Amino acid sequence: MDKPKQGFAGLWNISFGFFGIQIGFALQNANMSRIFQSLGEDIEKLPGLWVAAPLTGLLVQPVIGHMSDRTWLGRLGRRRPYFLAGAILAAIALFIMPESPAIWFAAMMLWILDASLNISMEPFRAFVGDMLRRDQHSAGYAVQTAFIGAGAVVGSLFPTLMEALGVANVAPPGQIPDTVRYAFWFGGGALFLSVLWTVVTTSEYDPATMARFEAEARAQEAPAMRALASHSYAGGLAWIAAGIATTLIQIEFALLREVLLLGALLIGYGLASLLAIALARAGNAQNMLSSIVGDFAGMPPLMKRLALVQFFSWSALFIMWINTTPIVAQYHFGATDAASATYQQAANWVGELFAIYNAVAAVAALTLLPWLAKRIGQARTHIAGLVCGAIGYGSFFVLRDPTQLIASEIFIGIFWASVLAMPYAMLASSLPQAKLGIYMGLFNVFVVIPQLLVATVMGSIMQAFFPGEPIYTMAFAAATLLIAALAMLRVVPLTAAARPVEA
């Protein structure tokens, strides 16, 4: 017996919480560079301050995925406790962020905000797979993407709306404009209420009902653990060696200090791998570390190939979120002083541009992408989306009139819709039901690792090759998307061999 088919109301309720979560992410993505620069930070140091976002995702998402697979809190359910807890913490962080008195405080609040958003967001990906039949996965992730786009439009436009209502968009040096403060406060309330809507209007399958979907996962768990136990310690030692080498390179060439964090993470992962293998060999298969590392080692082939595509795709996205404000301010408005009215005008225009690409994504997710997927398949549709993103980023070199950037954002919006919907729709239909949480969490590691690399390495690259010229980061972003499109060619045969899923 299959799960009941969800109607439009069911699809709406399952994903509505993502509307508020994305308001929070949109405010973060469009305004954190602005906040840091308003508090006096140099442009080359922005990637290092942004390191909080990918690092918290790297640490939080696999853990929350693992825990949510094993949670049941009565009427509150399996995934919804994490929705609610993350929403409460994120709302508090959004209320406090614009009151930051200094850069260090804003950076600390970014850690808290991003961790909280990840606590809510990660289980939402698995929630779609929990609640929907396989033939509705594409529709479920399309609706989720539409809410992501709609929430991002609201979050991105709110500072501009505040300015239109007469709220001050300029503040004295070292202070944050009122438009940004009010936007963050609104975002905190909207995030909490939208997540609460999903918590109240949905009812998860209880453990007894879900048990019939879990036999496949239980059959795979022991082989995955045996595979981990058979692994050599050489892999963990190699990660440690890479971390030591990265640290020595930072010291030798006096790179930015953020590179030391990258080295520490490589060493940390190597040590975790060694410990997980040792525990698995000792027969301890119940601990979280061995379970996560074992599932990571036992990823299905489709997931591994999609993970490579995600790596390059999200490298480009993180470059855009960090650098669009300083790029548009410098090259399209002629402003580099973050305290100037022209810079703040440019920052508001970036918010509008971000709203445009998210609005395009919301429409494309419900219209263009399903239409294409039915005709050429999900994998080829995603290739087209990646190429659109490369065109959008590359056009920043050609277009100098700020209004012409709307065309760039249309292409980026199609790419954004595709990266949010197509990989997850392909993946959800190929994963064991009881392990959706951990696998979605591990899959999202390949969303945050490229962001972490950008945050730790991009500052040194900018400083060495094009100091004060952030527009060249867009060339890097366009190139990585073309590489991602080529990597998707390896995914096409696997999706063609899989059972067809309605788009």
XYZ file of C-alpha atoms in Angstrom:
503
model
C 0.000 0.000 0.000
C 1.439 3.329 -1.095
C 1.158 6.701 0.626
C -1.998 8.665 -0.190
C -1.666 11.202 -2.976
C -1.449 14.778 -1.741
C -3.589 17.487 -3.289
C -2.565 21.108 -3.740
C -3.440 21.980 -0.127
C -1.247 19.154 1.129
C 1.684 20.196 -1.052
C 1.214 23.788 0.140
C 1.180 22.895 3.847
C 4.176 20.547 3.611
C 6.439 23.257 2.173
C 4.971 26.569 3.388
C 7.508 26.766 6.218
C 10.230 27.120 3.618
C 8.697 30.488 2.685
C 9.759 31.954 6.025
C 13.074 30.111 6.165
C 13.998 31.580 2.803
C 13.055 35.083 3.952
C 15.731 34.571 6.592
C 18.289 33.274 4.096
C 17.481 36.097 1.650
C 18.025 38.759 4.293
C 21.299 37.089 5.223
C 22.510 36.664 1.633
C 21.612 40.159 0.435
C 22.612 42.137 3.519
C 25.444 40.525 5.482
C 28.208 41.948 3.263
C 26.431 45.300 3.558
C 26.303 44.986 7.363
C 29.972 44.006 7.608
C 31.054 46.875 5.350
C 28.783 49.314 7.200
C 30.565 48.289 10.404
C 33.907 49.079 8.748
C 35.242 45.797 7.295
C 37.485 45.701 4.185
C 36.163 44.010 1.036
C 38.993 41.429 0.895
C 38.034 40.185 4.370
C 34.359 39.580 3.566
C 34.813 35.910 2.534
C 36.445 35.139 5.876
C 33.530 36.639 7.796
C 31.106 34.626 5.683
C 32.843 31.397 6.691
C 30.262 30.970 9.462
C 27.522 30.096 6.986
C 29.076 27.043 5.293
C 30.860 25.843 8.424
C 27.664 25.678 10.450
C 25.929 23.882 7.577
C 28.771 21.376 7.355
C 28.525 20.550 11.041
C 24.779 20.852 11.571
C 23.125 19.234 8.558
C 24.455 15.637 8.806
C 23.860 15.608 12.567
C 20.309 16.961 12.277
C 19.594 14.539 9.419
C 20.830 11.591 11.476
C 18.879 12.672 14.560
C 15.641 13.442 12.722
C 15.621 9.950 11.196
C 15.561 8.589 14.749
C 13.212 11.080 16.419
C 9.580 10.648 17.380
C 8.004 13.125 19.823
C 4.402 11.971 19.824
C 2.029 14.454 18.210
C 4.914 16.755 17.285
C 6.356 14.000 15.106
C 9.689 13.292 13.471
C 10.883 16.311 11.474
C 8.630 19.032 12.901
C 10.452 19.357 16.271
C 13.507 20.507 14.320
C 11.462 22.882 12.162
C 10.113 24.570 15.277
C 13.321 24.693 17.332
C 15.325 26.115 14.450
C 12.647 28.697 13.659
C 12.576 30.012 17.233
C 16.365 30.365 17.358
C 16.567 31.939 13.886
C 13.837 34.466 14.700
C 15.731 35.562 17.812
C 18.960 35.910 15.793
C 17.208 38.017 13.145
C 15.875 40.365 15.801
C 19.334 40.819 17.365
C 21.520 40.950 14.213
C 20.805 44.579 13.138
C 21.678 45.789 16.622
C 25.260 44.522 16.240
C 27.630 47.077 17.790
C 30.770 45.698 16.128
C 32.006 43.360 13.409
C 32.830 40.538 15.849
C 29.290 40.602 17.226
C 27.738 40.536 13.739
C 29.983 37.583 12.804
C 28.920 35.720 15.957
C 25.248 36.361 15.213
C 25.778 35.083 11.649
C 27.000 31.780 13.126
C 23.903 31.522 15.301
C 21.530 32.578 12.516
C 22.915 30.191 9.935
C 23.018 27.255 12.350
C 19.396 27.914 13.304
C 18.265 28.206 9.687
C 20.016 24.907 8.910
C 18.296 23.168 11.834
C 14.942 24.103 10.298
C 15.875 23.706 6.643
C 17.582 20.302 6.516
C 14.583 18.232 7.722
C 12.314 20.041 5.246
C 14.159 18.335 2.376
C 13.528 14.913 3.902
C 9.965 15.907 4.874
C 8.935 16.032 1.205
C 10.224 12.480 0.727
C 8.531 11.338 3.938
C 5.110 12.689 3.038
C 4.892 12.161 -0.730
C 4.753 9.197 -3.066
C 7.615 8.784 -5.490
C 5.505 9.992 -8.398
C 4.917 13.267 -6.540
C 8.528 14.039 -5.637
C 9.049 16.371 -8.584
C 5.835 18.235 -7.799
C 6.760 18.438 -4.106
C 10.192 19.906 -4.726
C 8.775 22.259 -7.372
C 6.302 23.673 -4.828
C 9.113 23.909 -2.266
C 11.244 25.797 -4.786
C 8.345 28.152 -5.520
C 8.088 28.976 -1.810
C 11.856 29.439 -1.656
C 11.624 31.908 -4.529
C 8.643 33.741 -3.053
C 10.253 34.009 0.374
C 13.482 35.278 -1.129
C 11.587 37.930 -3.104
C 9.963 39.225 0.074
C 13.218 39.155 2.040
C 15.229 40.804 -0.733
C 12.751 43.623 -1.425
C 11.932 44.581 2.136
C 14.753 47.152 2.619
C 13.707 48.874 -0.625
C 10.084 48.871 0.500
C 11.094 50.463 3.790
C 12.989 53.200 1.938
C 9.935 53.866 -0.252
C 7.907 54.356 2.939
C 10.355 56.973 4.155
C 12.595 54.884 6.414
C 16.222 56.052 6.479
C 18.457 54.028 4.144
C 21.690 55.724 5.278
C 23.303 55.592 8.702
C 26.376 57.232 10.244
C 29.671 55.347 9.809
C 29.749 52.228 11.946
C 25.967 51.909 12.133
C 23.378 49.860 10.215
C 20.592 51.665 8.282
C 17.042 51.494 9.632
C 15.838 49.883 6.397
C 17.987 46.848 7.166
C 17.029 46.797 10.854
C 13.291 46.775 10.136
C 13.726 44.162 7.403
C 15.456 41.771 9.801
C 12.773 42.261 12.449
C 10.022 41.591 9.935
C 11.903 38.525 8.707
C 12.112 37.064 12.204
C 8.349 37.250 12.663
C 7.550 35.936 9.179
C 9.947 33.010 9.560
C 8.452 31.859 12.839
C 4.821 32.148 11.695
C 5.335 30.326 8.386
C 7.169 27.410 10.011
C 4.475 27.274 12.673
C 1.896 26.947 9.853
C 3.566 23.770 8.567
C 3.926 22.370 12.086
C 0.226 22.926 12.843
C -1.293 21.900 9.492
C 0.672 18.691 8.808
C 0.624 15.304 10.498
C 3.547 12.927 10.028
C 3.329 9.152 9.636
C 3.892 7.466 12.987
C 6.738 4.924 13.429
C 4.437 1.940 12.902
C 3.178 3.338 9.597
C 6.680 4.309 8.478
C 8.056 0.860 9.371
C 6.835 -0.653 6.132
C 8.970 1.825 4.205
C 12.057 1.128 6.340
C 12.823 -2.487 5.461
C 15.003 -1.434 2.541
C 17.072 0.899 4.724
C 17.559 -1.722 7.432
C 18.776 -4.181 4.793
C 21.331 -1.629 3.601
C 22.553 -0.477 7.028
C 24.578 -3.575 7.913
C 26.383 -3.775 4.536
C 27.248 -0.068 4.840
C 28.710 -0.618 8.303
C 30.660 -3.689 7.143
C 32.057 -1.605 4.281
C 33.215 1.025 6.761
C 34.858 -1.599 8.962
C 36.793 -2.885 5.953
C 38.184 0.548 5.098
C 41.882 1.205 5.486
C 43.159 3.884 7.825
C 45.093 5.311 4.868
C 42.198 7.511 3.795
C 41.945 9.238 7.169
C 45.716 9.680 7.273
C 45.606 11.240 3.803
C 43.040 13.827 4.973
C 45.250 14.669 7.947
C 48.275 15.054 5.673
C 46.273 17.356 3.382
C 45.304 19.485 6.358
C 48.895 19.763 7.545
C 50.010 20.682 4.009
C 47.332 23.378 3.772
C 48.449 24.837 7.088
C 52.110 24.889 5.994
C 51.173 26.590 2.705
C 49.285 29.290 4.627
C 52.308 29.914 6.832
C 54.826 29.854 3.971
C 52.941 32.227 1.662
C 51.286 34.356 4.381
C 47.791 33.694 3.034
C 44.707 34.953 4.842
C 44.185 33.358 8.240
C 40.917 31.780 7.095
C 43.000 29.204 5.185
C 44.112 27.853 8.570
C 40.490 26.950 9.234
C 40.432 24.890 6.045
C 43.524 23.019 7.205
C 41.979 22.405 10.610
C 38.805 21.022 9.029
C 40.771 18.607 6.841
C 42.671 17.362 9.881
C 39.436 17.122 11.860
C 37.719 15.055 9.182
C 40.726 12.736 8.963
C 40.668 12.160 12.721
C 36.889 11.584 12.658
C 37.309 9.019 9.871
C 39.984 7.137 11.802
C 37.804 7.043 14.912
C 34.698 5.966 12.958
C 36.593 3.107 11.282
C 38.018 1.983 14.628
C 34.558 1.957 16.211
C 33.084 0.048 13.265
C 35.852 -2.564 13.441
C 35.086 -2.950 17.142
C 31.459 -3.728 16.267
C 30.026 -0.492 17.661
C 27.523 0.371 14.935
C 25.135 2.385 17.100
C 27.163 5.569 17.571
C 26.360 8.656 15.512
C 29.864 9.158 14.118
C 30.218 5.674 12.634
C 26.675 5.806 11.308
C 27.251 9.110 9.520
C 30.669 8.122 8.130
C 29.305 4.694 7.113
C 26.387 6.253 5.252
C 28.783 8.709 3.632
C 30.960 5.842 2.439
C 27.908 3.936 1.185
C 26.309 6.695 -0.882
C 24.431 5.398 -3.962
C 26.152 6.021 -7.330
C 23.555 8.600 -8.410
C 24.095 10.567 -5.216
C 27.872 10.567 -5.700
C 27.593 11.968 -9.223
C 25.023 14.572 -8.230
C 27.251 15.553 -5.306
C 30.016 16.598 -7.725
C 27.525 18.739 -9.648
C 26.337 20.345 -6.403
C 29.930 21.144 -5.440
C 30.523 23.299 -8.503
C 27.004 24.769 -8.546
C 27.134 26.060 -4.992
C 30.648 27.425 -5.405
C 29.177 29.806 -7.967
C 26.174 30.698 -5.818
C 28.278 31.566 -2.774
C 30.546 33.776 -4.868
C 27.452 35.645 -6.052
C 26.028 36.153 -2.558
C 29.310 37.477 -1.165
C 30.327 39.720 -4.039
C 27.242 41.041 -5.834
C 26.799 44.053 -3.533
C 30.404 45.319 -3.800
C 30.456 44.512 -7.545
C 27.277 46.428 -8.350
C 28.244 49.303 -6.069
C 31.713 49.647 -7.615
C 31.126 48.898 -11.305
C 27.520 49.977 -11.846
C 27.131 52.830 -9.353
C 30.750 53.986 -8.967
C 30.704 53.724 -5.152
C 33.196 52.043 -2.822
C 32.460 53.900 0.430
C 29.958 51.793 2.393
C 28.813 54.865 4.348
C 27.819 56.806 1.217
C 24.247 57.244 0.004
C 25.268 55.907 -3.437
C 26.608 52.683 -1.960
C 23.432 52.161 0.040
C 21.390 52.838 -3.099
C 23.414 50.170 -4.901
C 22.871 47.756 -2.013
C 19.110 48.278 -2.261
C 19.291 47.634 -6.001
C 21.085 44.346 -5.301
C 18.172 43.421 -3.066
C 15.827 44.109 -5.979
C 18.006 42.073 -8.342
C 17.975 39.178 -5.896
C 14.193 39.504 -5.700
C 14.015 39.298 -9.502
C 16.026 36.091 -9.783
C 14.007 34.526 -6.990
C 10.713 35.558 -8.594
C 11.889 34.038 -11.868
C 12.837 30.879 -9.957
C 9.386 30.632 -8.376
C 7.693 30.840 -11.774
C 10.203 28.593 -13.550
C 9.889 25.888 -10.877
C 6.155 25.535 -11.523
C 6.126 26.072 -15.301
C 9.341 25.910 -17.333
C 11.227 23.164 -15.483
C 8.359 20.625 -15.289
C 7.632 21.253 -18.974
C 11.272 20.662 -19.906
C 11.636 17.650 -17.617
C 8.729 15.878 -19.297
C 10.338 16.352 -22.699
C 14.072 15.956 -22.160
C 14.314 14.463 -18.652
C 15.327 15.895 -15.300
C 19.092 15.516 -15.854
C 19.144 17.337 -19.202
C 16.841 20.004 -17.783
C 19.386 20.619 -15.035
C 22.180 20.908 -17.614
C 20.184 23.646 -19.344
C 19.697 25.392 -15.996
C 23.430 25.325 -15.246
C 24.248 26.840 -18.634
C 21.706 29.597 -17.967
C 23.530 30.382 -14.734
C 26.883 30.632 -16.525
C 25.368 33.074 -19.022
C 23.906 35.171 -16.208
C 27.195 35.447 -14.313
C 29.238 36.092 -17.430
C 26.959 38.950 -18.464
C 28.123 41.047 -15.489
C 31.301 41.734 -17.507
C 29.344 43.070 -20.456
C 26.465 45.015 -18.913
C 27.223 48.328 -17.201
C 23.788 49.931 -16.907
C 22.350 48.735 -13.561
C 18.903 48.154 -15.088
C 20.399 45.839 -17.728
C 21.367 43.445 -14.946
C 17.711 42.404 -14.861
C 18.506 40.262 -17.910
C 21.369 38.631 -15.979
C 19.031 37.837 -13.108
C 16.504 36.129 -15.395
C 19.130 33.595 -16.441
C 20.330 33.230 -12.837
C 16.724 32.693 -11.708
C 16.265 29.738 -14.068
C 19.527 28.271 -12.781
C 18.453 28.828 -9.160
C 15.120 27.073 -9.725
C 16.880 24.115 -11.300
C 19.509 23.720 -8.573
C 16.823 23.780 -5.877
C 14.451 21.305 -7.531
C 16.060 18.936 -10.029
C 18.860 17.326 -7.937
C 16.533 16.694 -4.986
C 13.758 15.286 -7.162
C 16.230 12.892 -8.801
C 17.746 11.957 -5.460
C 14.624 11.482 -3.311
C 13.247 8.790 -5.599
C 16.458 6.747 -5.369
C 17.034 6.755 -1.582
C 15.785 4.359 1.116
C 12.783 5.835 2.944
C 14.050 5.559 6.526
C 17.363 7.249 5.714
C 16.114 10.298 3.846
C 17.183 12.595 6.671
C 20.794 11.482 6.907
C 21.240 11.179 3.131
C 19.744 14.619 2.525
C 22.036 15.949 5.239
C 25.067 14.306 3.646
C 24.009 15.527 0.218
C 23.878 19.059 1.581
C 27.490 18.662 2.723
C 28.287 19.142 -0.962
C 26.353 22.385 -0.776
C 28.362 23.745 2.150
C 31.866 22.422 1.367
C 32.218 24.583 -1.763
C 30.946 27.578 0.190
C 33.542 26.874 2.853
C 36.290 26.696 0.242
C 35.140 29.990 -1.271
C 35.013 31.608 2.167
C 38.512 30.441 3.116
C 40.351 30.645 -0.222
C 38.635 33.336 -2.313
C 39.932 36.166 -0.121
C 43.536 35.051 -0.726
C 42.899 34.682 -4.468
C 41.408 38.184 -4.663
C 44.272 39.648 -2.679
C 46.908 37.948 -4.841
C 45.492 38.320 -8.375
C 42.877 41.096 -8.484
C 42.908 43.184 -5.295
C 40.014 45.602 -5.204
C 38.490 44.089 -8.389
C 35.714 41.753 -7.190
C 34.045 41.495 -10.608
C 36.570 38.835 -11.628
C 34.972 36.469 -9.132
C 31.992 36.338 -11.520
C 34.250 34.833 -14.213
C 35.228 32.120 -11.767
C 31.551 31.511 -10.978
C 30.607 31.210 -14.658
C 33.445 28.733 -15.276
C 32.436 26.518 -12.348
C 28.873 26.291 -13.666
C 30.119 25.131 -17.066
C 32.137 22.443 -15.268
C 28.995 21.453 -13.351
C 27.090 21.134 -16.635
C 29.776 18.801 -17.977
C 29.628 16.751 -14.752
C 25.868 16.339 -15.247
C 26.570 14.402 -18.437
C 27.668 11.527 -16.159
C 24.297 11.648 -14.382
C 22.164 11.318 -17.529
C 22.722 7.548 -18.033
C 21.815 6.782 -14.401
C 18.572 8.757 -14.519
C 17.651 7.232 -17.883
C 18.027 3.755 -16.376
C 15.977 4.604 -13.288
C 12.225 4.271 -13.008
C 10.587 7.334 -14.602
C 9.218 9.925 -12.222
C 6.492 12.368 -13.244
C 7.683 15.958 -13.464
